[in-house]
Short mmCIF file of C-alpha atoms and ligand atoms in Angstrom, two decimals:
data_model
loop_
_atom_site.label_atom_id
_atom_site.label_comp_id
_atom_site.label_asym_id
_atom_site.label_seq_id
_atom_site.Cartn_x
_atom_site.Cartn_y
_atom_site.Cartn_z
CA MET A 705 17.18 -37.64 30.39
CA GLN A 706 17.38 -34.04 29.25
CA LEU A 707 13.76 -33.11 29.93
CA GLU A 708 13.15 -34.99 33.15
CA ASN A 709 9.90 -33.96 34.89
CA LYS A 710 9.25 -31.17 32.40
CA VAL A 711 5.67 -30.77 31.18
CA ALA A 712 5.19 -30.16 27.46
CA LEU A 713 2.13 -29.09 25.49
CA ILE A 714 2.61 -29.97 21.82
CA THR A 715 0.03 -28.84 19.27
CA GLY A 716 -0.74 -30.88 16.16
CA ALA A 717 1.14 -33.78 17.71
CA GLY A 718 -1.02 -36.58 16.31
CA SER A 719 1.23 -36.87 13.26
CA GLY A 720 4.56 -36.02 11.66
CA LEU A 721 6.96 -33.63 13.37
CA GLY A 722 4.75 -33.11 16.43
CA LEU A 723 4.38 -36.83 17.01
CA ALA A 724 8.12 -37.47 16.59
CA THR A 725 8.81 -34.64 19.04
CA ALA A 726 6.33 -36.07 21.55
CA GLN A 727 7.99 -39.49 21.29
CA ALA A 728 11.47 -38.00 21.72
CA PHE A 729 10.39 -35.82 24.65
CA ALA A 730 8.77 -38.80 26.40
CA ARG A 731 12.04 -40.71 26.02
CA GLU A 732 13.85 -37.76 27.63
CA GLY A 733 11.58 -37.88 30.68
CA ALA A 734 8.95 -35.23 29.86
CA ARG A 735 5.21 -35.61 30.44
CA ILE A 736 3.23 -34.62 27.39
CA MET A 737 -0.17 -33.16 26.59
CA ILE A 738 -0.78 -34.03 22.95
CA ASN A 739 -3.15 -31.72 21.12
CA ASP A 740 -4.51 -32.30 17.65
CA LEU A 741 -7.49 -31.12 15.65
CA ARG A 742 -8.23 -34.81 15.13
CA GLU A 743 -9.13 -35.84 18.67
CA GLU A 744 -9.00 -39.61 18.07
CA VAL A 745 -5.53 -39.35 16.52
CA ALA A 746 -4.30 -37.34 19.52
CA CYS A 747 -5.82 -39.88 21.89
CA HIS A 748 -4.19 -42.78 20.08
CA ALA A 749 -0.80 -41.04 20.08
CA ALA A 750 -0.97 -40.37 23.82
CA SER A 751 -1.95 -43.93 24.74
CA ALA A 752 0.85 -45.28 22.56
CA LEU A 753 3.28 -43.14 24.59
CA GLY A 754 2.07 -44.53 27.93
CA GLY A 755 -0.17 -43.81 30.90
CA GLU A 756 1.51 -40.66 32.21
CA HIS A 757 0.77 -38.79 28.97
CA ALA A 758 -2.56 -37.29 27.91
CA SER A 759 -4.36 -35.81 24.93
CA ILE A 760 -6.92 -33.19 24.06
CA GLY A 761 -8.63 -32.40 20.77
CA GLY A 762 -8.96 -28.80 19.64
CA ASP A 763 -8.26 -26.18 17.03
CA VAL A 764 -5.32 -23.85 17.79
CA SER A 765 -7.06 -21.02 15.94
CA ARG A 766 -10.12 -21.07 18.26
CA GLU A 767 -9.73 -19.23 21.53
CA ALA A 768 -12.13 -21.47 23.47
CA ASP A 769 -10.25 -24.60 22.32
CA VAL A 770 -6.91 -23.05 23.31
CA ASP A 771 -8.25 -22.11 26.75
CA ALA A 772 -9.41 -25.73 27.15
CA MET A 773 -6.03 -27.23 26.18
CA VAL A 774 -4.10 -24.94 28.52
CA ARG A 775 -6.55 -25.62 31.38
CA ALA A 776 -6.41 -29.40 30.79
CA THR A 777 -2.60 -29.35 30.90
CA LEU A 778 -2.53 -27.32 34.13
CA ASP A 779 -5.26 -29.43 35.75
CA ARG A 780 -3.37 -32.60 35.00
CA TYR A 781 0.24 -31.57 35.62
CA GLY A 782 0.07 -28.27 37.54
CA ARG A 783 2.54 -26.46 35.25
CA ILE A 784 3.69 -26.02 31.63
CA ASP A 785 7.45 -25.90 31.00
CA ILE A 786 7.47 -26.37 27.24
CA LEU A 787 5.15 -25.31 24.44
CA ILE A 788 5.70 -26.54 20.89
CA ASN A 789 3.56 -24.61 18.39
CA ASN A 790 3.55 -27.24 15.68
CA ALA A 791 -0.02 -27.54 14.33
CA GLY A 792 -0.20 -26.76 10.64
CA VAL A 793 -1.68 -27.51 7.23
CA PRO A 794 -0.11 -27.26 3.77
CA ASP A 795 -0.90 -24.57 1.21
CA SER A 796 -3.11 -25.38 -1.78
CA PHE A 797 -0.47 -24.62 -4.46
CA VAL A 798 -3.17 -22.71 -6.39
CA PRO A 799 -1.94 -19.54 -8.16
CA THR A 800 -2.47 -16.49 -5.95
CA VAL A 801 -4.90 -14.79 -8.35
CA ASP A 802 -7.15 -17.88 -8.21
CA GLN A 803 -7.11 -18.38 -4.45
CA PRO A 804 -10.35 -17.76 -2.54
CA LEU A 805 -9.86 -15.34 0.36
CA GLU A 806 -11.11 -17.95 2.83
CA HIS A 807 -8.13 -20.12 1.94
CA TRP A 808 -5.65 -17.35 2.80
CA GLN A 809 -7.54 -16.62 6.02
CA ARG A 810 -7.62 -20.24 7.16
CA LEU A 811 -3.86 -20.70 6.68
CA ILE A 812 -3.08 -17.45 8.50
CA ASP A 813 -5.52 -18.40 11.29
CA ILE A 814 -4.00 -21.81 11.91
CA HIS A 815 -0.31 -21.00 11.56
CA LEU A 816 0.13 -17.39 12.61
CA THR A 817 -2.88 -16.69 14.84
CA GLY A 818 -2.65 -20.19 16.34
CA THR A 819 0.99 -19.68 17.31
CA TYR A 820 0.18 -16.24 18.75
CA LEU A 821 -2.88 -17.49 20.64
CA VAL A 822 -1.42 -20.57 22.28
CA SER A 823 1.77 -18.68 23.22
CA LYS A 824 -0.19 -15.82 24.74
CA LYS A 825 -2.34 -18.21 26.81
CA VAL A 826 0.58 -20.31 28.05
CA ALA A 827 3.04 -17.47 28.74
CA PRO A 828 1.37 -16.08 31.91
CA HIS A 829 1.90 -19.47 33.58
CA MET A 830 5.54 -19.65 32.46
CA ILE A 831 6.12 -16.06 33.61
CA ALA A 832 4.57 -16.87 37.01
CA GLN A 833 6.84 -19.89 37.45
CA GLY A 834 9.90 -17.94 36.23
CA SER A 835 10.84 -20.32 33.42
CA GLY A 836 9.66 -21.76 30.15
CA SER A 837 10.63 -22.68 26.62
CA ILE A 838 8.48 -22.10 23.55
CA VAL A 839 9.48 -23.46 20.16
CA ASN A 840 7.57 -22.43 17.03
CA LEU A 841 7.54 -24.15 13.66
CA SER A 842 8.68 -21.77 10.97
CA SER A 843 9.92 -23.08 7.62
CA ILE A 844 12.31 -22.46 4.77
CA ALA A 845 9.12 -21.04 3.21
CA GLY A 846 9.40 -18.19 5.71
CA VAL A 847 12.82 -17.29 4.30
CA LEU A 848 12.73 -18.04 0.58
CA GLY A 849 10.12 -17.00 -1.99
CA LEU A 850 8.14 -20.11 -3.03
CA PRO A 851 5.54 -19.36 -5.73
CA VAL A 852 1.92 -20.44 -5.04
CA ARG A 853 2.63 -21.04 -1.38
CA THR A 854 1.38 -17.56 -0.56
CA ALA A 855 -0.40 -17.74 2.77
CA TYR A 856 1.81 -20.52 4.12
CA SER A 857 4.99 -18.54 3.43
CA ALA A 858 3.61 -15.27 4.77
CA ALA A 859 2.45 -17.04 7.92
CA LYS A 860 5.82 -18.73 8.44
CA ALA A 861 7.71 -15.44 7.99
CA GLY A 862 5.27 -13.96 10.52
CA ILE A 863 6.00 -16.80 12.93
CA SER A 864 9.73 -16.06 12.70
CA MET A 865 9.12 -12.41 13.63
CA LEU A 866 6.66 -13.40 16.36
CA THR A 867 9.45 -15.58 17.77
CA ARG A 868 11.79 -12.58 18.02
CA VAL A 869 9.16 -10.22 19.44
CA LEU A 870 7.89 -12.63 22.10
CA GLY A 871 11.42 -13.74 22.99
CA CYS A 872 12.37 -10.10 23.62
CA GLU A 873 9.20 -9.47 25.62
CA TRP A 874 9.42 -12.55 27.84
CA GLY A 875 13.23 -12.83 28.14
CA PRO A 876 13.26 -10.87 31.42
CA HIS A 877 11.03 -13.62 32.88
CA ASN A 878 13.35 -16.43 31.77
CA VAL A 879 10.84 -17.56 29.16
CA ARG A 880 12.73 -18.42 25.99
CA VAL A 881 11.09 -18.32 22.56
CA ASN A 882 12.82 -19.92 19.58
CA ALA A 883 11.83 -21.41 16.25
CA ILE A 884 12.94 -24.21 14.00
CA ALA A 885 12.78 -23.68 10.25
CA PRO A 886 12.65 -27.17 8.73
CA GLY A 887 13.55 -27.85 5.14
CA TYR A 888 11.81 -30.74 3.39
CA ILE A 889 11.12 -33.39 6.03
CA LEU A 890 9.36 -36.63 5.16
CA THR A 891 6.10 -36.53 7.14
CA PRO A 892 2.53 -37.49 6.14
CA MET A 893 2.10 -33.85 4.97
CA THR A 894 5.13 -33.98 2.66
CA GLU A 895 4.41 -37.53 1.50
CA GLU A 896 0.98 -36.40 0.34
CA LEU A 897 2.43 -33.39 -1.51
CA ILE A 898 4.94 -35.68 -3.23
CA ARG A 899 2.17 -38.15 -4.13
CA GLU A 900 0.03 -35.34 -5.57
CA GLY A 901 2.98 -34.14 -7.69
CA LYS A 902 3.17 -30.80 -5.84
CA ILE A 903 6.69 -31.52 -4.61
CA ASP A 904 9.33 -33.27 -6.74
CA SER A 905 11.48 -35.11 -4.21
CA ASP A 906 14.32 -35.71 -6.71
CA ARG A 907 14.59 -32.00 -7.46
CA VAL A 908 14.44 -31.14 -3.79
CA ARG A 909 17.24 -33.59 -3.05
CA ARG A 910 19.35 -32.15 -5.88
CA ARG A 911 18.73 -28.64 -4.48
CA THR A 912 19.80 -29.73 -0.96
CA PRO A 913 23.55 -29.77 -0.22
CA MET A 914 23.14 -32.92 1.90
CA GLY A 915 21.29 -34.65 -0.95
CA LYS A 916 18.34 -35.98 1.03
CA LEU A 917 15.08 -35.15 2.74
CA GLY A 918 15.08 -34.89 6.50
CA ARG A 919 13.41 -37.26 8.92
CA PRO A 920 11.00 -36.17 11.69
CA GLU A 921 13.58 -37.30 14.27
CA ASP A 922 16.00 -34.68 12.89
CA ILE A 923 13.57 -31.98 14.00
CA ALA A 924 12.86 -33.72 17.31
CA GLU A 925 16.58 -33.73 18.18
CA ALA A 926 16.80 -29.96 17.66
CA MET A 927 13.64 -29.56 19.77
CA ILE A 928 15.19 -31.51 22.65
CA PHE A 929 18.25 -29.27 22.60
CA LEU A 930 16.27 -26.02 22.47
CA CYS A 931 13.99 -27.11 25.33
CA SER A 932 16.77 -28.49 27.52
CA ASP A 933 18.76 -26.54 30.09
CA ARG A 934 21.73 -26.76 27.73
CA ALA A 935 20.07 -24.01 25.67
CA ARG A 936 19.35 -21.82 28.72
CA PHE A 937 20.87 -18.65 27.16
CA ILE A 938 19.41 -19.18 23.70
CA THR A 939 16.33 -17.20 22.80
CA THR A 940 14.79 -15.43 19.74
CA VAL A 941 16.71 -17.59 17.24
CA ILE A 942 15.32 -19.34 14.16
CA ILE A 943 17.36 -22.49 13.61
CA PRO A 944 17.30 -23.98 10.10
CA VAL A 945 17.19 -27.78 10.07
CA ASP A 946 17.29 -28.13 6.31
CA GLY A 947 20.41 -30.00 5.16
CA GLY A 948 21.85 -26.68 3.94
CA TYR A 949 18.92 -25.80 1.64
CA CYS A 950 18.69 -22.11 2.55
CA ALA A 951 22.42 -21.47 2.28
CA TRP A 952 22.70 -22.77 -1.30
CA GLY A 953 22.99 -19.87 -3.74
CA ALA A 954 24.83 -21.24 -6.80
CA PRO A 955 22.84 -21.79 -10.02
CA SER A 956 23.90 -25.46 -10.26
CA ASP A 957 22.60 -28.50 -8.38
CA ALA A 958 23.75 -28.56 -4.78
CA TYR A 959 24.10 -32.34 -4.77
CA THR A 960 25.38 -34.38 -7.70
CA GLY A 961 25.81 -37.75 -5.97
CA GLU A 962 23.57 -40.78 -6.35
CA LEU A 963 20.02 -40.43 -5.07
CA THR A 964 19.35 -43.51 -3.01
CA GLY A 965 16.06 -44.83 -1.61
CA ALA A 966 12.81 -42.94 -1.27
CA ILE A 967 14.36 -40.24 0.87
CA GLY A 968 18.02 -40.52 0.01
P1 NAD B 2153 1.41 -33.28 9.50
O1 NAD B 2153 0.25 -33.03 8.60
O2 NAD B 2153 2.04 -34.62 9.46
O3 NAD B 2153 0.99 -32.94 10.99
C1 NAD B 2153 0.29 -31.75 11.32
C2 NAD B 2153 -0.73 -32.06 12.39
O4 NAD B 2153 -1.37 -30.80 12.75
C3 NAD B 2153 -1.85 -33.00 11.93
O5 NAD B 2153 -1.96 -34.09 12.83
C4 NAD B 2153 -3.10 -32.12 11.92
O6 NAD B 2153 -4.29 -32.83 12.27
C5 NAD B 2153 -2.75 -31.07 12.96
N1 NAD B 2153 -3.53 -29.84 12.79
C6 NAD B 2153 -3.84 -29.22 11.62
N2 NAD B 2153 -4.56 -28.11 11.86
C7 NAD B 2153 -4.71 -28.02 13.21
C8 NAD B 2153 -5.35 -27.10 14.08
N3 NAD B 2153 -6.00 -26.05 13.58
N4 NAD B 2153 -5.30 -27.31 15.43
C9 NAD B 2153 -4.64 -28.38 15.93
N5 NAD B 2153 -4.02 -29.30 15.14
C10 NAD B 2153 -4.05 -29.12 13.81
O7 NAD B 2153 2.48 -32.12 9.18
P2 NAD B 2153 4.04 -31.98 9.55
O8 NAD B 2153 4.79 -32.12 8.30
O9 NAD B 2153 4.37 -32.81 10.73
O10 NAD B 2153 4.08 -30.43 9.93
C11 NAD B 2153 4.13 -29.97 11.26
C12 NAD B 2153 4.54 -28.50 11.27
O11 NAD B 2153 5.83 -28.35 10.67
C13 NAD B 2153 3.61 -27.59 10.47
O12 NAD B 2153 3.48 -26.35 11.13
C14 NAD B 2153 4.33 -27.42 9.16
O13 NAD B 2153 3.99 -26.24 8.50
C15 NAD B 2153 5.78 -27.39 9.65
N6 NAD B 2153 6.76 -27.71 8.61
C16 NAD B 2153 6.82 -28.96 8.06
C17 NAD B 2153 7.78 -29.25 7.08
C18 NAD B 2153 7.91 -30.61 6.45
O14 NAD B 2153 8.70 -30.77 5.50
N7 NAD B 2153 7.19 -31.62 6.90
C19 NAD B 2153 8.65 -28.25 6.66
C20 NAD B 2153 8.57 -26.98 7.25
C21 NAD B 2153 7.63 -26.73 8.23
#
């Protein structure tokens, strides 16, 4: 029980990485407020976790919705120890010159502004209680140049810098801010991109030293560590959980073994 009695607000936790993190945190003794844009999905996820957990619909890029999710968490549990800024949507994979401006704006609003907004609204309560852990979702897209993933990549690079800035600002109050930069993890978002032919899972696996896609639980395990007291002196870091993807620099395939199963 590494998160016993801790209260966690997880955004976009109706699916994928957020849901796996909520499940793992509940197992470790935390009480969770599950947020998702899709209210019914959030509600279903919370009831599947059990009676001590709760849910709230809302858009992380809308200030009134963020105020409501922070208030609901405090009303129910009286504190917030952990914030996971996970809510996100994929890029369109349309060439930059053909992208409508609204598309860029929406991606930046959800990922970058959403992370900024929820952090800024939760931090005063963490500062007042003298402790807290925030973990943001960056990406390998925030490190490497991925064509046609313009707004997504810019937002993720911004999230990595936001992580450093806020970690420096709130460190004196014992509020830690870190990020995880996942590689290709098999979630509903990635599955859809593979189905639509926007991601070639064989090529990704060949490009990944460990020769496989990650599982949502791989991210959840790193989340548990970063939010536990075992990471009490770790702040402002961006941890890659990518099977070695970002380190690979040779022109050849990183993995030449057999590709097994749907995810290796
Ligand atoms: P997912 O689509 O399975 O889950 C994302 C959830 O966020 C959905 O339930 C969606 O309804 C919710 N959401 C979307 N917009 C929202 C908003 N404005 N407010 C609140 N909730 C909103 O996706 P995932 O793969 O689990 O991705 C989760 C996070 O991890 C995202 O930030 C994504 O960019 C990041 N990420 C994922 C991968 C991967 O390979 N899956 C890799 C790198 C980074």
